[in-house]
Tab-separated table of C-alpha atoms and ligand atoms in Angstrom:
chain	number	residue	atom	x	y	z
O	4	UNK	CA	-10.286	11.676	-23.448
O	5	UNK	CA	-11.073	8.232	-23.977
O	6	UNK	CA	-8.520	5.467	-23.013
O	7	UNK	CA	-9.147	1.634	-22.525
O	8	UNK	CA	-7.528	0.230	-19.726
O	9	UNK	CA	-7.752	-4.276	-20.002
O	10	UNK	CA	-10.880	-3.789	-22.214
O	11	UNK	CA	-12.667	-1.554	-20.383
O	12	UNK	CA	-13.272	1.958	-21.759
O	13	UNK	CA	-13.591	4.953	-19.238
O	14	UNK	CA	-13.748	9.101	-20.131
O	15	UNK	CA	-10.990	10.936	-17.999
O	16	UNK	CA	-10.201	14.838	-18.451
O	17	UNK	CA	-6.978	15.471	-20.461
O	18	UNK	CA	-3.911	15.830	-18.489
O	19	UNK	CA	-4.937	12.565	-16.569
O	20	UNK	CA	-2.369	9.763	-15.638
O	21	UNK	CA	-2.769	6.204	-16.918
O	22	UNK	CA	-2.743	5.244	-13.090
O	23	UNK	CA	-5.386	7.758	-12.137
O	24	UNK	CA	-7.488	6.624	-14.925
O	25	UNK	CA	-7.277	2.764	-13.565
O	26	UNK	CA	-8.071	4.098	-10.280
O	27	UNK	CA	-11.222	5.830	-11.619
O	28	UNK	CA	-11.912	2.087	-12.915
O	29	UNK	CA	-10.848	0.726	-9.946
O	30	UNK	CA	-10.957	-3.168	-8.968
O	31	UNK	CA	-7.923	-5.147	-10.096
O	32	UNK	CA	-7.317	-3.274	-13.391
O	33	UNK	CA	-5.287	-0.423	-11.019
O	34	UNK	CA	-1.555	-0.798	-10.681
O	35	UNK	CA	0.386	-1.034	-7.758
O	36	UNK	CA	1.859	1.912	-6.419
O	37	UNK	CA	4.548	2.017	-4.202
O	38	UNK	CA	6.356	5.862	-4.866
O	39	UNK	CA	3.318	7.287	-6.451
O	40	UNK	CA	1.417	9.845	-3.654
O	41	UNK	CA	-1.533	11.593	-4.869
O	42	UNK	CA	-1.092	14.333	-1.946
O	43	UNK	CA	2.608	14.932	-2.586
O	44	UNK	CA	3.503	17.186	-5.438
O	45	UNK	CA	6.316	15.748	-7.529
O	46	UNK	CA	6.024	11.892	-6.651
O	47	UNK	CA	6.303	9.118	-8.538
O	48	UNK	CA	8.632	7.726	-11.635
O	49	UNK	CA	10.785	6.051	-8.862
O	50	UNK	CA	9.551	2.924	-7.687
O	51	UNK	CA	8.477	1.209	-11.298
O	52	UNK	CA	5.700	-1.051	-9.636
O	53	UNK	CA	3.348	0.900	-11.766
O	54	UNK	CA	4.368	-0.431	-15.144
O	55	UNK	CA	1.845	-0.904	-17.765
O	56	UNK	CA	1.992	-1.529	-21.311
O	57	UNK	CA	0.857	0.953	-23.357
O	58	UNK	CA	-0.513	-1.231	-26.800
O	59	UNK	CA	-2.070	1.477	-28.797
O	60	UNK	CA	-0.359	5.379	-28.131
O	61	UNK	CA	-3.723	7.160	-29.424
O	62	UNK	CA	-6.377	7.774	-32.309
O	63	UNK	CA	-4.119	9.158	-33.979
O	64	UNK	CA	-0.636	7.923	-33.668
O	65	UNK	CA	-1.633	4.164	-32.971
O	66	UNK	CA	1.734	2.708	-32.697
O	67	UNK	CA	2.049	0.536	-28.998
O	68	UNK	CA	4.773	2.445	-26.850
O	69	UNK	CA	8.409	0.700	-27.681
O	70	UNK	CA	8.709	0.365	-23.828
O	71	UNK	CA	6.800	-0.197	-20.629
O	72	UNK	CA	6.063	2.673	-18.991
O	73	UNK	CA	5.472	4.199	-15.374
O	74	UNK	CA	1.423	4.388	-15.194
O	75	UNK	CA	2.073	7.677	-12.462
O	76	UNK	CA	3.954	9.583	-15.027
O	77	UNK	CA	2.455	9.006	-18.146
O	78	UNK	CA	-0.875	10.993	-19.238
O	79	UNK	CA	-3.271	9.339	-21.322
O	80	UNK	CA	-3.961	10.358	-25.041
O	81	UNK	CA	-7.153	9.987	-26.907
O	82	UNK	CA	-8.217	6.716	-27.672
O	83	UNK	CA	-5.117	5.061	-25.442
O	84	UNK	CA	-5.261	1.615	-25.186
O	85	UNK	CA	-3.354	0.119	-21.823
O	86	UNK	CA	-2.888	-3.394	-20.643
O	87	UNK	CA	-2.002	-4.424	-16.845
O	88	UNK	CA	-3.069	-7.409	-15.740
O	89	UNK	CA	-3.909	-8.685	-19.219
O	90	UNK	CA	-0.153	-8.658	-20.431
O	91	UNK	CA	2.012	-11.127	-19.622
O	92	UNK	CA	4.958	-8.684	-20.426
O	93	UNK	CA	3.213	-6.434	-17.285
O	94	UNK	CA	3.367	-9.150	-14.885
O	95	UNK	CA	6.717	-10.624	-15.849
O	96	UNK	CA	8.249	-6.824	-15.267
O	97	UNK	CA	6.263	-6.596	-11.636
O	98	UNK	CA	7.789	-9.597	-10.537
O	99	UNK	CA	11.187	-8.619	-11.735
O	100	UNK	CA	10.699	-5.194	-10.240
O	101	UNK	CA	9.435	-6.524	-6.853
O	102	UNK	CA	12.428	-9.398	-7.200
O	103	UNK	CA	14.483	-6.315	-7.330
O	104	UNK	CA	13.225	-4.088	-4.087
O	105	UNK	CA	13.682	-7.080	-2.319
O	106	UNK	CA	17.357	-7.806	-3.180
O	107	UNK	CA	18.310	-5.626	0.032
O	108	UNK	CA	15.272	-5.779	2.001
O	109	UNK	CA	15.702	-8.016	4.717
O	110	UNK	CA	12.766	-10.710	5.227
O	111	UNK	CA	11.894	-9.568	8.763
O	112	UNK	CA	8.112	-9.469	8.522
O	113	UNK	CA	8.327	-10.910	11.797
O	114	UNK	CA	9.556	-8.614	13.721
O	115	UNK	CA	8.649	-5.415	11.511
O	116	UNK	CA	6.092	-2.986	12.878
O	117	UNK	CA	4.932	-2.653	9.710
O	118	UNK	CA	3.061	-6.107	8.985
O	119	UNK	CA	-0.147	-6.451	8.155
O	120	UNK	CA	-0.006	-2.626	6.460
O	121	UNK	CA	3.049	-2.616	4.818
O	122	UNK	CA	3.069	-2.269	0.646
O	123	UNK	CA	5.782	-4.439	-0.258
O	124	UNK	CA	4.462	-7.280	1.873
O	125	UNK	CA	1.333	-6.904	-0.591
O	126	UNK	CA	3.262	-6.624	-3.263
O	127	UNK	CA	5.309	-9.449	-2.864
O	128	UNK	CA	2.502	-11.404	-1.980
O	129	UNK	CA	0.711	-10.868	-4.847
O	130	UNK	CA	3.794	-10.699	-7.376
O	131	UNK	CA	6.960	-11.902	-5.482
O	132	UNK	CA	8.946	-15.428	-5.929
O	133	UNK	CA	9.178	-17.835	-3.480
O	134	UNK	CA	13.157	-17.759	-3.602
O	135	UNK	CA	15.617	-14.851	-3.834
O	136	UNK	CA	18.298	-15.316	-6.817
O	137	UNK	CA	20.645	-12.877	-4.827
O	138	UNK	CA	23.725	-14.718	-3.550
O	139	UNK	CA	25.928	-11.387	-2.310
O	140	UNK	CA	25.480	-9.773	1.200
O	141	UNK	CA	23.000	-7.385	1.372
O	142	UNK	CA	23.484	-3.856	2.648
O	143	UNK	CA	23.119	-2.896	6.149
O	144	UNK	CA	22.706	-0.312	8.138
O	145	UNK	CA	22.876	0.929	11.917
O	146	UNK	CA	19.363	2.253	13.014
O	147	UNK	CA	19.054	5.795	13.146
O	148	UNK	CA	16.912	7.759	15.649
O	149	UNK	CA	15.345	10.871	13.824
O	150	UNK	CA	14.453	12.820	16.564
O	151	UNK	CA	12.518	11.765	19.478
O	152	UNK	CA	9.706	10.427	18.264
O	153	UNK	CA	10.802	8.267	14.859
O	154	UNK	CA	13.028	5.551	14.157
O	155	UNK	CA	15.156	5.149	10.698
O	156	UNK	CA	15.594	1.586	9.976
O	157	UNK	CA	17.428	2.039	6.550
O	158	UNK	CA	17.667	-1.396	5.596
O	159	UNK	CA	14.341	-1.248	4.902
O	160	UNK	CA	13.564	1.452	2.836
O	161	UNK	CA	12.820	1.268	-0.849
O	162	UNK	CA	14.049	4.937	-1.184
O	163	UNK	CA	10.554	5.737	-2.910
O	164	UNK	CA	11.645	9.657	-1.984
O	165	UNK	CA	7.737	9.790	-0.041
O	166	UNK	CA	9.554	11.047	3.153
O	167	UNK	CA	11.275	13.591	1.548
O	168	UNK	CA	8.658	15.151	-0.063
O	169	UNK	CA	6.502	15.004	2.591
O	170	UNK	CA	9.029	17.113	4.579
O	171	UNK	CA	9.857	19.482	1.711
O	172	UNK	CA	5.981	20.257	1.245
O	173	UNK	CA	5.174	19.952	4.684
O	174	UNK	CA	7.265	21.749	6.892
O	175	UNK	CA	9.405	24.979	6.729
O	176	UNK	CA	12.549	22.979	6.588
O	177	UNK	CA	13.616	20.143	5.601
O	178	UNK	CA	16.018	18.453	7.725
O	179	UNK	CA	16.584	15.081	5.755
O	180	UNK	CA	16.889	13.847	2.422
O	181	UNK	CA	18.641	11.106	0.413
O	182	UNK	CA	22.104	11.066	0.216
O	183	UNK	CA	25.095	9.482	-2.136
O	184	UNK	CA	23.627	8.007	-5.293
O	185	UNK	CA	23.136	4.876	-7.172
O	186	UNK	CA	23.955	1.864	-5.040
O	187	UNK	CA	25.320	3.966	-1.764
O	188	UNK	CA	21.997	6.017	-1.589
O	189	UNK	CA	20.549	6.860	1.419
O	190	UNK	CA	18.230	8.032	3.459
O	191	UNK	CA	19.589	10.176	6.471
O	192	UNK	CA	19.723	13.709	7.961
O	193	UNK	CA	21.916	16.509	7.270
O	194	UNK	CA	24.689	16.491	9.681
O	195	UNK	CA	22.638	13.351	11.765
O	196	UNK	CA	19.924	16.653	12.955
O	197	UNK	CA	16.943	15.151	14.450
O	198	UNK	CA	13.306	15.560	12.527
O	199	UNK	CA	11.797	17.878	15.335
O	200	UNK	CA	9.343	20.176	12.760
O	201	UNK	CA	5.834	19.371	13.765
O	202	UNK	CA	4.334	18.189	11.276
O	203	UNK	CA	7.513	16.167	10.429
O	204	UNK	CA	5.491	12.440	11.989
O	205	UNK	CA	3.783	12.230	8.710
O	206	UNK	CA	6.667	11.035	7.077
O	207	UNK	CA	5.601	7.692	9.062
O	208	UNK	CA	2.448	7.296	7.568
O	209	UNK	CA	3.778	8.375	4.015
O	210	UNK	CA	6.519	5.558	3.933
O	211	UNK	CA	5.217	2.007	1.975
O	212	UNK	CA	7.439	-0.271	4.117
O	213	UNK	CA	8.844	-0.231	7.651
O	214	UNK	CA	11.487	2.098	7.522
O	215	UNK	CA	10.328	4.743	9.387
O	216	UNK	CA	8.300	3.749	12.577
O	217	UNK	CA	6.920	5.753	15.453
O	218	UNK	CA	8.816	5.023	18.524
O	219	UNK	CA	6.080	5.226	20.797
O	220	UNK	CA	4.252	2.595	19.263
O	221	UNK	CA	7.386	0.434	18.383
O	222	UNK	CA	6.835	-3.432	19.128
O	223	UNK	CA	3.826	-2.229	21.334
O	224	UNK	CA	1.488	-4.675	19.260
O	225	UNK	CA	0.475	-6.205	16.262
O	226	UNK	CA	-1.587	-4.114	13.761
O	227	UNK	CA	-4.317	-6.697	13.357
O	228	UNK	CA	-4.969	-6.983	16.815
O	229	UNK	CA	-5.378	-3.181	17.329
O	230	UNK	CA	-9.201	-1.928	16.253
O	231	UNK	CA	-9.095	0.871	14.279
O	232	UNK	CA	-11.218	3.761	15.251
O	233	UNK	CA	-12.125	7.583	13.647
O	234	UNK	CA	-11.789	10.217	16.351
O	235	UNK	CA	-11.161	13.911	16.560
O	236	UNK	CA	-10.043	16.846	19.098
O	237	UNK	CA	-10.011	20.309	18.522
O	238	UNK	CA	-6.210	21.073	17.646
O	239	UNK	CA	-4.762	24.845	17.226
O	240	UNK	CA	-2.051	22.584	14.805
O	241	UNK	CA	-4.133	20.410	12.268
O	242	UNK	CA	-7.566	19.343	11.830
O	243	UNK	CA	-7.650	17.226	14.503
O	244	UNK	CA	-9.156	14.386	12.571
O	245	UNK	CA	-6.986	11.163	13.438
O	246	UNK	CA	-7.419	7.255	13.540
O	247	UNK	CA	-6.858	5.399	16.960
O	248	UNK	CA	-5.665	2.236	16.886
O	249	UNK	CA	-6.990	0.744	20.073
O	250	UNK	CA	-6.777	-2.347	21.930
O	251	UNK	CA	-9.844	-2.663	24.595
O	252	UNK	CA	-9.255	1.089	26.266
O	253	UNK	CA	-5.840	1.813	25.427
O	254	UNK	CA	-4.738	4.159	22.415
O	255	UNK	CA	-1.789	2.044	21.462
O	256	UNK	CA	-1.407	4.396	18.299
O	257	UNK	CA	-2.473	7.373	16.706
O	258	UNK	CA	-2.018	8.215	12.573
O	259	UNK	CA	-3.364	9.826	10.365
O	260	UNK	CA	-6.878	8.645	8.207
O	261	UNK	CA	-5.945	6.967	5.290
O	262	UNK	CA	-8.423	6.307	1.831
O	263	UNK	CA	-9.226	2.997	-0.460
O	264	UNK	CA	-5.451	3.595	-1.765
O	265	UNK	CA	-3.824	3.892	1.345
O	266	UNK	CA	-3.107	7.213	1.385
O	267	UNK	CA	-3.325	10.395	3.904
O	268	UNK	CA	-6.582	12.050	3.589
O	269	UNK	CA	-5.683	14.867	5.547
O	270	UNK	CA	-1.821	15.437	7.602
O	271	UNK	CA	-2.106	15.330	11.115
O	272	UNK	CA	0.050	17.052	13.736
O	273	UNK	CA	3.324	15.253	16.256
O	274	UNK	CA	1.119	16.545	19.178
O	275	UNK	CA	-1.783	14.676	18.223
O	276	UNK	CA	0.071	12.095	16.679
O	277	UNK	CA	2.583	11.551	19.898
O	278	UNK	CA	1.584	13.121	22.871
O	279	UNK	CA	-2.970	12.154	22.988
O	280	UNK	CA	-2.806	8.873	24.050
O	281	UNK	CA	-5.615	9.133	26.376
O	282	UNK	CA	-9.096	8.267	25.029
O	283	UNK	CA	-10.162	11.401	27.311
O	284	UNK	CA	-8.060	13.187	24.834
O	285	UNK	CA	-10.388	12.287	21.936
O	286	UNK	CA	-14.209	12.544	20.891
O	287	UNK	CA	-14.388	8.935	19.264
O	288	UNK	CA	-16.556	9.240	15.952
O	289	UNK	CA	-17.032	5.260	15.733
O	290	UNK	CA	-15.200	2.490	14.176
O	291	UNK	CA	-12.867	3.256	11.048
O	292	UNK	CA	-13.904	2.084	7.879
O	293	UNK	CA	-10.777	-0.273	6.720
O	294	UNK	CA	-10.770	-0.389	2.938
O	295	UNK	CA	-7.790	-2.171	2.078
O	296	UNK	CA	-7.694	-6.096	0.818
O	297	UNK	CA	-4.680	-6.656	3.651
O	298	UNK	CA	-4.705	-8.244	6.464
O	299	UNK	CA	-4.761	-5.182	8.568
O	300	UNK	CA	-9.026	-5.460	7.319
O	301	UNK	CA	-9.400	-8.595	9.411
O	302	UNK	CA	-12.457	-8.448	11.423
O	303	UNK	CA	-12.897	-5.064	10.711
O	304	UNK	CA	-15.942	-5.459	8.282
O	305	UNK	CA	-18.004	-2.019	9.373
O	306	UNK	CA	-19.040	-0.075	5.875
O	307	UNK	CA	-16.478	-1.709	4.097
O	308	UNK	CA	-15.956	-0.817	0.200
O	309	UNK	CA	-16.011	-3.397	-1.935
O	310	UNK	CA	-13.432	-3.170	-5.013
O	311	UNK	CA	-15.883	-3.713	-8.078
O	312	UNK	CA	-15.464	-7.490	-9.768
O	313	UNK	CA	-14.722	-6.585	-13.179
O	314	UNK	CA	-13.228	-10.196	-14.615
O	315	UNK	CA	-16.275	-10.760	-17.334
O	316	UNK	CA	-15.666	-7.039	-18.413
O	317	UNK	CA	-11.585	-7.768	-18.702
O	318	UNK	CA	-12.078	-10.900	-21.277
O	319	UNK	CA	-15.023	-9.835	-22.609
O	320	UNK	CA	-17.781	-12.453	-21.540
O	321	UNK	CA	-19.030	-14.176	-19.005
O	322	UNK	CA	-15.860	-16.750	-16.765
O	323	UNK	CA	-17.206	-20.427	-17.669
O	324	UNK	CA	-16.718	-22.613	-14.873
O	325	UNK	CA	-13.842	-24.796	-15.511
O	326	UNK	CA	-14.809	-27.765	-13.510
O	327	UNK	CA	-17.808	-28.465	-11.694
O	328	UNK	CA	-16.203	-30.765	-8.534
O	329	UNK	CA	-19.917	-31.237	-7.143
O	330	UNK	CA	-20.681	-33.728	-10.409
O	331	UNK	CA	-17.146	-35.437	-11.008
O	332	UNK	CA	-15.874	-35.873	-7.397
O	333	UNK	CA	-16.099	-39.312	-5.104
O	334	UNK	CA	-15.647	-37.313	-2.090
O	335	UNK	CA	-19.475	-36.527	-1.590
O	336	UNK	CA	-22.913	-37.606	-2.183
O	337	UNK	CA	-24.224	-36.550	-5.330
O	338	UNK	CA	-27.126	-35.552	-4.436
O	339	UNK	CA	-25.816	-33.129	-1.717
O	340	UNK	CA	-24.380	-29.920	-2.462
O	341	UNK	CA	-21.805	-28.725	0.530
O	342	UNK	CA	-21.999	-25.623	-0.131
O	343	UNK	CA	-25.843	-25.436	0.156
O	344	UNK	CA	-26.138	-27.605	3.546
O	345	UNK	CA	-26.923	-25.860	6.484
O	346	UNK	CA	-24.384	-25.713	8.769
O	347	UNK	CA	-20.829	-27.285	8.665
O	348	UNK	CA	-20.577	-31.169	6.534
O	349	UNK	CA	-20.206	-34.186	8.917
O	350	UNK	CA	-19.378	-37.470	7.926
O	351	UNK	CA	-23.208	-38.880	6.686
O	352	UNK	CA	-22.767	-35.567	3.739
O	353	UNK	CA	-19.847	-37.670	1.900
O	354	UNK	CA	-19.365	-41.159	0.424
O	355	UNK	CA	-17.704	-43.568	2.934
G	28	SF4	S1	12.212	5.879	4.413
G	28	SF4	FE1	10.227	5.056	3.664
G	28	SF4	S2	9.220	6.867	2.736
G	28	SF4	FE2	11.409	7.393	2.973
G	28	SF4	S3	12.331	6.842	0.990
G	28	SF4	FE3	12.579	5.067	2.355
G	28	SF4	S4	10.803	3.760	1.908
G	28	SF4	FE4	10.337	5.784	1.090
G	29	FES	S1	4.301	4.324	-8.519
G	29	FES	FE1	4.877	4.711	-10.552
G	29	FES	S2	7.022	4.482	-10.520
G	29	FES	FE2	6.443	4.198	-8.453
């Protein structure tokens, strides 16, 4: 089928997901995704970061959609026509949407163990307001150990339903699940049981914000100062494949590998996730390759993958540049170009 997502024109195979086909695309034309998991059966349709606006329905029913709609839940029809970042509508929903998930999320980026990888700081980086409009008290919660090994800080959570899926689809039973609706809805175990399945610690990696967090790696250290690394060990549980994140020898944290969409490429056990903290525990494959635009990237340039720049394609010709500083501005010497000098500027590069 062919569908044109911001003016460019991709074939996907019927059955496809506006989403999927942006991500096939790529670059800046994909939609945020914050419920959406392409690993979890079912997910998706809960979050509404996705929305797009849908401007022609198909060949042959060409009427726009009345509404926006969720990019994970809607397929594409022949001869589709989407807009994302080139409506206005689009953005003005995101912001509202992110304005929204933030009402009861408390601002403590600080303190969160989930800075510098964490979704909604993205998100609200690239689409939030400066100021909240909110004036009631927000909803609180006590922290909630889940078992030995992860920490429930409800306040947090976005209730994106990730965690419960992953333990539905995961593991034999699931233990927890969101309770009460509407306002009152939670996440939290049935009659407060711990998480103790093994494969239950991918529920940490699954979840966009900092809601769930390991507890041996709690407050242990800052993301970004942690180098990521690919390793593996021969596990009777999972594949064995994991990322370290290390700081000089240490193994400050084990998850599992995650792709270009921040994602699980393949689950990993609680024993390897919890218990091999020892680099003797590993066979280190090399450094990982980091291929998100966050700040969890910094300094971590091995075989990065660039996003493609797809701006001229978007508005259809070539950006002009608006205006050319080097020719208009008294700061420097005309007949220098800064950017072009070798080596920083110093004081005989501008006009005194
Ligand atoms: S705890 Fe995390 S993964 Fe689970 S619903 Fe809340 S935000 Fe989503
Ligand atoms: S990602 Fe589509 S609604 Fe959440």
């Amino acid at each position: 089928m062919k569908v044109t997502i911001d003016n460019i024109t991709i074939d996907v195979p019927a059955g496809t997901t506006i989403l999927n086909a942006a991500r096939m695309i790529g670059g800046e034309v994909t939609p945020p995704a914050m419920c959406y998991y392409s690993k979890l059966e079912g997910s998706g349709g809960k979050c509404r970061t996705c929305l797009c606006e849908v401007s022609k329905g198909s060949e042959k029913d060409p009427r726009p959609m009345p509404k926006l709609v969720a990019s994970c839940r809607t397929t594409v029809m022949d001869g589709m026509e989407v807009k994302n970042i080139t409506s206005p509508k689009v953005q003005d929903a995101r912001k509202g949407v992110v304005e929204m998930l933030l009402i009861n999320h408390p601002l403590d980026c600080p303190v969160c163990d989930q800075a510098g990888e964490c979704s909604l700081q993205d998100l609200s980086y690239e689409h939030g307001t400066e100021k909240t409009r909110y004036e009631f008290e927000r909803r609180t919660f006590e922290k909630e150990d889940l078992g030995p090994n992860i920490q429930l800080h409800m306040n947090r959570c976005i209730l994106c339903y990730r965690c419960v899926f992953t333990a539905e689809q995961l593991t034999k039973a699931r233990q927890h699940g969101v309770m009460m609706r509407g306002d009152h809805a939670e996440i939290s175990t049935y009659l407060s049981k711990s998480l103790d399945h093994e494969f239950i610690g991918n529920i940490i990696d699954v979840c966009p914000v900092g809601a769930l967090t390991d507890k041996t790696f709690r407050f242990k250290n800052r993301v970004w100062f942690t180098k990521p690394v690919d390793a593996h060990r021969d596990c009777p549980t999972c594949s064995g494949k994991a990322r370290l994140w290390m700081r000089g020898d240490e193994v400050f944290r084990v998850t599992a590998r995650k792709d270009q969409w921040g994602e699980v490429e393949e689950w990993i056990c609680n024993d390897c996730r919890f218990h091999k903290k020892e680099t003797k525990d590993w066979v280190i494959e090399g450094p990982s390759k980091v291929d998100r635009r966050s700040v969890i990237s910094q300094g971590h340039y091995y075989g990065v993958k660039k996003q493609p720049v797809l701006i001229d394609k978007i508005i259809g010709k070539q950006p002009r540049m608006l205006l050319d500083i080097h020719s208009i501005s008294d700061v420097n010497k005309p007949n220098i170009d800064l950017s072009k000098i070798s080596g920083p500027a110093h004081s005989d590069d501008f006009n005194k």
